[in-house]
């Protein structure tokens, strides 16, 4: 049901921006929704679509990502890897940060008021207004730390 609601909202958003909500664009968004926790790159999305047996051009994936970002369905995530990943936007979603495993590359979304409180304190102290922020914490996830202990 949630996916149906998501697609109805996307159709409306696409129409609001003068775009058509085609089958290929729907398939791109479905891959993003199915693998939301992975913060996929455009190449990852393309490969998932190919694995599903869909004949879709990589340029179509790129253009769809640009449109999805423009209508604020997704946003770019820069994890300092030399390429862009994407994550789903939602109205309930506040700015969040990421925990990145330096061994397996997994990404965990971090929602914490502690960082917001710290930002407010710093801005107040320096009379500064933040327009954008991104904290990235690098380390090893529980799974990778467990693998080291097993050896």
Coordinates of N, CA and C in Angstrom, one line a residue, residues 28 31-32 38-50 56-66 74 76-77 82-87:
X28 N 12.9 2.9 -12.2 CA 14.0 3.5 -11.5 C 13.7 3.8 -10.1
X31 N 13.4 0.6 -7.9 CA 14.7 0.1 -7.5 C 15.2 0.9 -6.3
X32 N 15.1 2.3 -6.3 CA 15.5 3.1 -5.2 C 14.7 2.8 -4.0
X38 N 20.7 1.2 0.9 CA 22.0 1.1 0.3 C 22.5 2.5 -0.3
X39 N 21.7 3.5 -0.4 CA 22.1 4.7 -1.0 C 22.8 4.5 -2.3
X40 N 22.0 4.0 -3.3 CA 22.6 3.6 -4.6 C 23.2 4.7 -5.4
X41 N 24.1 4.3 -6.2 CA 24.7 5.2 -7.3 C 23.9 5.0 -8.6
X42 N 24.1 5.8 -9.6 CA 23.4 5.6 -10.8 C 23.8 4.3 -11.5
X43 N 25.0 3.9 -11.3 CA 25.5 2.6 -11.9 C 24.8 1.5 -11.2
X44 N 24.7 1.6 -9.8 CA 24.0 0.5 -9.1 C 22.6 0.4 -9.6
X45 N 21.9 1.5 -9.7 CA 20.5 1.5 -10.2 C 20.4 0.8 -11.5
X46 N 21.3 1.2 -12.4 CA 21.3 0.6 -13.8 C 21.5 -0.9 -13.7
X47 N 22.4 -1.3 -12.9 CA 22.7 -2.8 -12.8 C 21.5 -3.5 -12.2
X48 N 20.8 -3.0 -11.2 CA 19.6 -3.6 -10.7 C 18.5 -3.7 -11.7
X49 N 18.4 -2.7 -12.6 CA 17.4 -2.7 -13.6 C 17.7 -3.8 -14.7
X50 N 19.0 -3.9 -15.0 CA 19.4 -4.9 -16.0 C 19.2 -6.3 -15.4
X56 N 17.0 -0.9 -20.5 CA 16.9 0.6 -20.2 C 18.3 1.1 -20.4
X57 N 18.4 2.3 -21.1 CA 19.7 2.9 -21.3 C 20.2 3.6 -20.1
X58 N 21.5 3.6 -19.9 CA 22.1 4.3 -18.8 C 21.7 5.8 -18.8
X59 N 21.7 6.4 -20.0 CA 21.3 7.8 -20.1 C 19.9 8.0 -19.6
X60 N 19.0 7.1 -19.7 CA 17.6 7.2 -19.2 C 17.6 7.2 -17.7
X61 N 18.5 6.4 -17.1 CA 18.6 6.3 -15.7 C 19.1 7.7 -15.2
X62 N 20.2 8.3 -15.8 CA 20.7 9.6 -15.4 C 19.6 10.6 -15.5
X63 N 18.9 10.7 -16.6 CA 17.9 11.7 -16.8 C 16.8 11.6 -15.8
X64 N 16.4 10.3 -15.5 CA 15.4 10.1 -14.5 C 15.8 10.6 -13.1
X65 N 17.1 10.3 -12.8 CA 17.6 10.7 -11.5 C 17.6 12.3 -11.4
X66 N 17.9 12.9 -12.4 CA 17.9 14.4 -12.5 C 16.4 14.9 -12.2
X74 N 14.1 12.5 -4.5 CA 15.4 11.9 -4.0 C 16.3 13.1 -3.9
X76 N 20.8 14.0 -3.7 CA 22.2 13.5 -3.8 C 22.8 13.3 -2.4
X77 N 23.7 12.3 -2.3 CA 24.4 12.1 -1.1 C 25.9 12.0 -1.6
X82 N 33.9 9.8 -4.9 CA 34.2 10.2 -6.3 C 33.0 10.0 -7.2
X83 N 31.9 9.5 -6.6 CA 30.6 9.4 -7.4 C 29.5 9.8 -6.4
X84 N 28.3 10.0 -7.0 CA 27.2 10.4 -6.2 C 26.3 9.2 -5.9
X85 N 25.7 9.2 -4.7 CA 24.7 8.2 -4.3 C 23.4 9.0 -4.1
X86 N 22.3 8.3 -4.0 CA 21.0 8.9 -3.9 C 20.2 8.3 -2.7
X87 N 19.4 9.1 -2.1 CA 18.5 8.7 -1.0 C 17.2 9.3 -1.2

